[in-house]
Coordinates of C-alpha atoms in Angstrom, one line a residue:
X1 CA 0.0 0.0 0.0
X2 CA 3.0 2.3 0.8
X3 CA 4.9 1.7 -2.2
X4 CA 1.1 2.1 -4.4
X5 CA 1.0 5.8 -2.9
X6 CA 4.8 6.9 -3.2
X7 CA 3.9 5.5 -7.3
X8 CA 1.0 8.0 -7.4
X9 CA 2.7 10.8 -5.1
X10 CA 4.2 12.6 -7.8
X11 CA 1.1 12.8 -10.1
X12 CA -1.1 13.9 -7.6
X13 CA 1.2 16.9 -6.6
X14 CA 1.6 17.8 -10.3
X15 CA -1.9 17.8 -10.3
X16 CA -2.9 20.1 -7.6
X17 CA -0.1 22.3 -8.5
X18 CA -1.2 22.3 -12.2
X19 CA -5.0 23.7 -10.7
X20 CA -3.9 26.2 -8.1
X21 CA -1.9 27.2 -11.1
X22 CA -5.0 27.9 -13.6
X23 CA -6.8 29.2 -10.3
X24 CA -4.5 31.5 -9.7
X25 CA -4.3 32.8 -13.6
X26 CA -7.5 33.1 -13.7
X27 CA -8.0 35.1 -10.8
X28 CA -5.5 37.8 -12.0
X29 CA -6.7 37.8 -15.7
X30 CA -10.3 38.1 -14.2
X31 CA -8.7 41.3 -12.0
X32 CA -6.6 42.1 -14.1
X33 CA -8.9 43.4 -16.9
X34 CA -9.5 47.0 -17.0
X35 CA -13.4 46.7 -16.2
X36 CA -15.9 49.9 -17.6
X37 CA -18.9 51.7 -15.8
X38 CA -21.9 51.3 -17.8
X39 CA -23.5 54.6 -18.4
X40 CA -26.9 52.9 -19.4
X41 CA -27.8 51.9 -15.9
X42 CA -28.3 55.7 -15.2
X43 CA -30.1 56.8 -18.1
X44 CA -33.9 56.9 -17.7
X45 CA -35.7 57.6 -20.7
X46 CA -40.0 58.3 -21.2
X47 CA -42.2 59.7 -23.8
X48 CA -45.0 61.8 -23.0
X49 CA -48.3 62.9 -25.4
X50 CA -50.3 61.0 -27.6
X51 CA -50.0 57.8 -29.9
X52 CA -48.3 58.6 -33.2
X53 CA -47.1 62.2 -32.0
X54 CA -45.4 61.2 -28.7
X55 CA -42.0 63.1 -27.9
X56 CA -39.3 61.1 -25.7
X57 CA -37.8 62.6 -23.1
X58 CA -34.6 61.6 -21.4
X59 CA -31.9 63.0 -18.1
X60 CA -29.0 61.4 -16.6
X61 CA -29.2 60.4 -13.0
X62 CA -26.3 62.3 -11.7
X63 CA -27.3 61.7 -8.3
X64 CA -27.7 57.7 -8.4
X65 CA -24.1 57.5 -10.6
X66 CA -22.3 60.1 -8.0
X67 CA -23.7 57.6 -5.0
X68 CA -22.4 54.1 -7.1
X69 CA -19.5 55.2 -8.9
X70 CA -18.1 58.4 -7.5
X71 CA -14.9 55.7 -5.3
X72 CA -14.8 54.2 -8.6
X73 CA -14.2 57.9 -10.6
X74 CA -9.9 58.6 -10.9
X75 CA -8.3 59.8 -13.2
X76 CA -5.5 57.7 -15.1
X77 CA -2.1 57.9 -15.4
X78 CA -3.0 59.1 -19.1
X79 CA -5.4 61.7 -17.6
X80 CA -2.9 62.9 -14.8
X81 CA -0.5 63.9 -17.2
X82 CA -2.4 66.7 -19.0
X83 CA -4.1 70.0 -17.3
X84 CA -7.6 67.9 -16.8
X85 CA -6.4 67.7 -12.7
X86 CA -6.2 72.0 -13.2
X87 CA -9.8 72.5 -15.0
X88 CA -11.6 69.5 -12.9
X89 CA -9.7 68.4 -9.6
X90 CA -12.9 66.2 -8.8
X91 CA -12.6 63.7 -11.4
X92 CA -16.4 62.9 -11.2
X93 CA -16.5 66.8 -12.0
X94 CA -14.8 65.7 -15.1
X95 CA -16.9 63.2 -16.1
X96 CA -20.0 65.2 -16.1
X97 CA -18.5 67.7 -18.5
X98 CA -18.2 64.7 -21.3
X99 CA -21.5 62.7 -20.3
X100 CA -23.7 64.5 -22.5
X101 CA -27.1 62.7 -22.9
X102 CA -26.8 60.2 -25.9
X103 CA -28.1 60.8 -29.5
X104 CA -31.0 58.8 -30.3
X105 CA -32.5 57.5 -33.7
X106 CA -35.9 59.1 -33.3
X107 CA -37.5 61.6 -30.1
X108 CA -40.8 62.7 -32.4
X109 CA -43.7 61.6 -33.4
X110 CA -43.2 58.2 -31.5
X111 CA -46.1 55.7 -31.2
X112 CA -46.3 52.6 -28.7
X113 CA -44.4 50.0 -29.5
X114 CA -41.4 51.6 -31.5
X115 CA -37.7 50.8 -30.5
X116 CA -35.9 54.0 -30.4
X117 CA -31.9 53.0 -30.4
X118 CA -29.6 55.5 -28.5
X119 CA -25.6 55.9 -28.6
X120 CA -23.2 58.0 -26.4
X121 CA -21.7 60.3 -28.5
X122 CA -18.3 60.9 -26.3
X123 CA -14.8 59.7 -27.5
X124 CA -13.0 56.7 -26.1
X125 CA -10.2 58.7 -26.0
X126 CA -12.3 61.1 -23.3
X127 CA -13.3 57.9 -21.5
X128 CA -9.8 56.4 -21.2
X129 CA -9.0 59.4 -19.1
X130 CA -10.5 57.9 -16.4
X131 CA -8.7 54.7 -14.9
X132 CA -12.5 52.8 -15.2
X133 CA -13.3 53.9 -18.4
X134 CA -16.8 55.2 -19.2
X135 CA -18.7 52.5 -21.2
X136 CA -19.9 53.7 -24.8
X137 CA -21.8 51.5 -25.6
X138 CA -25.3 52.5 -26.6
X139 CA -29.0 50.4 -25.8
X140 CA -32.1 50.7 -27.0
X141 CA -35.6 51.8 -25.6
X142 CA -39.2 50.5 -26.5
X143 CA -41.9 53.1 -26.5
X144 CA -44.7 52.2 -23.9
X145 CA -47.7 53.9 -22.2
X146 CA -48.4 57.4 -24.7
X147 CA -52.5 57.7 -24.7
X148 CA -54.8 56.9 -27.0
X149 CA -55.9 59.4 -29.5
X150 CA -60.3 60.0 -29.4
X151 CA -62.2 61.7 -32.3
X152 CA -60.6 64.8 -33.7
X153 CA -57.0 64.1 -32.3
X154 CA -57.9 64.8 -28.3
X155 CA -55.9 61.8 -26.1
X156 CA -57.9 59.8 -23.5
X157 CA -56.4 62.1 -20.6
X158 CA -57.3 65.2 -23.0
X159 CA -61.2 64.5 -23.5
X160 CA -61.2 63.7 -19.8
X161 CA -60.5 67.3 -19.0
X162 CA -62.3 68.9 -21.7
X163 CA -65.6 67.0 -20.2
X164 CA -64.5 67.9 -16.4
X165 CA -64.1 71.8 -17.7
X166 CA -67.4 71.4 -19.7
X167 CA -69.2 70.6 -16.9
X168 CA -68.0 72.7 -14.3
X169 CA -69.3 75.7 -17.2
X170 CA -72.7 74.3 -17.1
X171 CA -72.5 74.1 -13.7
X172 CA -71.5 78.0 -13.3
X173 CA -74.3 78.8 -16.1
X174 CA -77.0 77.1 -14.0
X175 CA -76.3 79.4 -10.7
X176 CA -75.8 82.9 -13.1
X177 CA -78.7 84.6 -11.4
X178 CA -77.8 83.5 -7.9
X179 CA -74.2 84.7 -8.3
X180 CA -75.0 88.2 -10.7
X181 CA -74.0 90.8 -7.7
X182 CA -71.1 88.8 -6.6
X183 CA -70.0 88.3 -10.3
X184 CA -70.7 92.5 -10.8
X185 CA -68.1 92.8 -7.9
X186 CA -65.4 90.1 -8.9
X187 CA -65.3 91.6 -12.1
X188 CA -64.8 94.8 -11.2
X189 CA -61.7 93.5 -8.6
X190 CA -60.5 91.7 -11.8
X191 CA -60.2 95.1 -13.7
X192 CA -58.6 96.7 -10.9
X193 CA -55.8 93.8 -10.7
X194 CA -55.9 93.8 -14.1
X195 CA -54.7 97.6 -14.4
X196 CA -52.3 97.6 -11.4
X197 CA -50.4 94.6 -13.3
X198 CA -50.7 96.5 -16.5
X199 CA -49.5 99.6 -14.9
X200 CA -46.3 97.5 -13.3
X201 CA -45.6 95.9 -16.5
X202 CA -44.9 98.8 -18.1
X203 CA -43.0 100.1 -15.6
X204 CA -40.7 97.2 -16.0
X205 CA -40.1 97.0 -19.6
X206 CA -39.1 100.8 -19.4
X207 CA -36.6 99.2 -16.8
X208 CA -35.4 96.9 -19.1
X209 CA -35.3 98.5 -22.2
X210 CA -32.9 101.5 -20.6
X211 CA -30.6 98.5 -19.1
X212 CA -30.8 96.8 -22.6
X213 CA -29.5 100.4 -24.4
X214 CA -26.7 100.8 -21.7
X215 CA -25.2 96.9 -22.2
X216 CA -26.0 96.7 -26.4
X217 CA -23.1 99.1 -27.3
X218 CA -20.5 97.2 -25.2
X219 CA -21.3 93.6 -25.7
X220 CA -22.1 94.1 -29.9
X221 CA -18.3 96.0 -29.6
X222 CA -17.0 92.4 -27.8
X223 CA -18.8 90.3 -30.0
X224 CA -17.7 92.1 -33.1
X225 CA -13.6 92.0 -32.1
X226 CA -13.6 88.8 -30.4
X227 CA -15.2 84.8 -30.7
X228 CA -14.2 84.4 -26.7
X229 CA -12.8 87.7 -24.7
X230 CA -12.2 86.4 -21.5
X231 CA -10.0 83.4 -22.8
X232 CA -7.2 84.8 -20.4
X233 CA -9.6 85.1 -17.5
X234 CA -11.8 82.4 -17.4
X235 CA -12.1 78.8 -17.8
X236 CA -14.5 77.8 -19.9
X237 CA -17.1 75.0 -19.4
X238 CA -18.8 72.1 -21.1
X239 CA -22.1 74.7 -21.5
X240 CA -20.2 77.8 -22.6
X241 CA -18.9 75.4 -25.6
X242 CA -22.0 73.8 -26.4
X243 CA -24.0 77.8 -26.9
X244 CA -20.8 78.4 -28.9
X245 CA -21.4 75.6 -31.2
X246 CA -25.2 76.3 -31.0
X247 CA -24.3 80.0 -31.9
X248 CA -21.5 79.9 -34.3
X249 CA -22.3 76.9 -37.3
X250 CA -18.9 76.5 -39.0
X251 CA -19.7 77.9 -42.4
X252 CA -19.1 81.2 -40.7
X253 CA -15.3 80.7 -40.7
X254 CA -12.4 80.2 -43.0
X255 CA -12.2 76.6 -44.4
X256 CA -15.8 75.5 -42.7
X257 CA -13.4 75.0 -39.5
X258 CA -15.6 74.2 -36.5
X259 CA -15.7 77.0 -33.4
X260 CA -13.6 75.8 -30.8
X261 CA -10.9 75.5 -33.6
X262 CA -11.5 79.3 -34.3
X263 CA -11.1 80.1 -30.8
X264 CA -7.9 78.3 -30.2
X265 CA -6.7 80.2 -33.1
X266 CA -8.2 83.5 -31.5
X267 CA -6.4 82.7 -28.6
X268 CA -3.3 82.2 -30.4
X269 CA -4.0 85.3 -32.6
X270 CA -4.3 87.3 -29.4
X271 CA 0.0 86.5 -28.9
X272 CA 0.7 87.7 -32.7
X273 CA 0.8 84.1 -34.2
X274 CA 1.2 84.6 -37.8
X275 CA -0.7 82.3 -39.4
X276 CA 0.1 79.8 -42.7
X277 CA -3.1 79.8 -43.9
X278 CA -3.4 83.0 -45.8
X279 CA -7.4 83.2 -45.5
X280 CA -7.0 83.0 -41.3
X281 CA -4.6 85.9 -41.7
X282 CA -7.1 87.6 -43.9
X283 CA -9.7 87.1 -41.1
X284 CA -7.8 88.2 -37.9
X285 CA -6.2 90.7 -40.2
X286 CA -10.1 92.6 -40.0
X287 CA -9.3 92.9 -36.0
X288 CA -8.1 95.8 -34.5
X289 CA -6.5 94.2 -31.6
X290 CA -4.0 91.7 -33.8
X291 CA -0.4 92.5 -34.4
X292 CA 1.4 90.0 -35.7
X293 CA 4.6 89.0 -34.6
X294 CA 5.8 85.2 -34.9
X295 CA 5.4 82.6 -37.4
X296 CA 6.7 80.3 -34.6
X297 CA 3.7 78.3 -32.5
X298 CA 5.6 77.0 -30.0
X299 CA 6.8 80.0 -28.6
X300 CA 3.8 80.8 -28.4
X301 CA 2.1 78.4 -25.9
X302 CA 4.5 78.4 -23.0
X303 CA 3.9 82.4 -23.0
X304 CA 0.1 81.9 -22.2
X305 CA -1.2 81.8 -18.4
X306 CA -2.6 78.6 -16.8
X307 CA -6.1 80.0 -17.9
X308 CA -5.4 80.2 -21.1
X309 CA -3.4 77.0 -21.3
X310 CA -6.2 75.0 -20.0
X311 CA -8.7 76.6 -22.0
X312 CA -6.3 75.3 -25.2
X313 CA -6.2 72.3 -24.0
X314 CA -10.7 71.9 -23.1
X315 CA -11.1 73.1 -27.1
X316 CA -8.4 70.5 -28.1
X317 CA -11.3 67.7 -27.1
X318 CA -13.8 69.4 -29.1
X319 CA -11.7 69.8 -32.1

């Protein structure tokens, strides 16, 4: 019996090594493997209206992601090395300026029943900033619970109403004598209301018309010289660039370039860049403010405060 177990010793050892082995590999591949945070689970999505018309509606729960994820929300090594720690030193603060809500294949005139597919529109470069990256990958939604349309077009809900306010009128008609002296007086109260509002309405837009003729000159002046005055000043946001790109479509500038490119090269234009592209020199050229000096662009960056370095480096994601 002794010698039978010293024969199978050796195999038996092998064995058990060989599985703690594959345990073991397993264990750090299964660890090892950069993991994502699904963006999906805090979407919530709904359509209101009718059948055939309905509009879908959709918000990120900010709230419910900060609570889960916010331990999990770092930047990476890649992310550490650029000036995303100076613009956002809360790393969660950085991921809400890239989470925008997803695009989706249709928001109008939805009808029960439809399947609406969505994707985030962010890069996986922006994602890989983080050390868990943010998951792009997009879902679908099926289109439940709009009303019923009735007769001319009305919802279920709709007709409900009109019959509740219909009846309540017939109601009031029915008690018109009873209620003819107090009606005399409520409409005379109404009057007086009416022409104390009137009288403070008017009083307001005076108000703002003289505030609106003391800013116009000023800010048309700005808008006129400059895409983005305070670019030395003030950091700019995730909102201030999406009104810019709502505001400024790119077939206003040289070579259809986009807006945030325009203000980078504003920005650079400010320093006396000179630029290679003869139709961008014909464009700052029109600005009273631009001397140029240097057809040298690197100079020019390590001249510019940490404001407008950071700024640079925001539009760079955009462009």
């Amino acid at each position: 019996m002794t010698e039978n177990f010293k024969k199978h010793k050796l195999p038996l050892v092998l064995l058990v090594l060989s599985g703690g082995f594959l345990l073991a590999l397993a264990f750090l591949l299964f660890h090892g493997q950069q993991r994502e945070i699904p963006l999906n689970r805090y979407l919530k999505i709904h359509c209101i209206g009718s059948n055939g018309s309905g509009v879908l509606e959709a918000e990120f729960d900010w709230e419910a992601f900060s609570d889960k994820e916010k331990k999990k929300i770092q930047y990476s090594k890649d992310g550490e090395e650029g000036f995303l720690p100076l613009l956002y030193p809360d790393a969660l603060e950085y991921t809400k300026n890239i989470v925008m809500l997803p695009e989706f294949s249709k928001s109008t005139d939805l009808k029960n029943g439809d399947l609406v597919l969505y994707h985030w529109s962010f890069s996986e470069d922006d994602a890989k900033k983080l050390l868990l990256p943010l998951s792009v990958k997009g879902g679908s939604f099926r289109v439940s619970g709009l009303e019923k349309e009735v007769g001319n077009g009305s919802t279920a809900l709709e007709k409900e109403t009109e019959n509740q306010v219909q009846a309540q009128k017939e109601k009031a008609d029915s008690s018109s004598v009873e209620n003819e002296f107090s009606k005399a007086d409520s409409d005379k109260e109404l009057q007086e209301t009416s022409g104390a509002q009137e009288e403070r309405q008017n009083e307001t837009e005076v108000q703002n018309t003289t505030g609106a003729q003391d800013l116009g000159g000023a800010n048309n002046t700005a808008n006129e010289e400059y895409l983005f005055a305070e670019s030395a000043t003030r950091l700019l946001t995730a909102a201030d660039v999406s009104n810019f790109q709502t505001r400024y479509p790119n077939s206003l500038f040289p070579g259809d370039r986009s807006i945030t490119q325009m203000i980078i090269n504003e920005m650079y234009a400010k320093h006396g860049y000179i630029f290679k592209d003869q139709a961008l020199t014909d464009y700052f050229s029109q600005k009273s403010w631009y001397a140029p000096k240097t057809t040298d662009m690197e100079q020019i960056y390590p001249v510019m405060n940490d404001v407008e370095q950071a700024n640079v480096t925001l539009l760079r994601t955009y462009s």
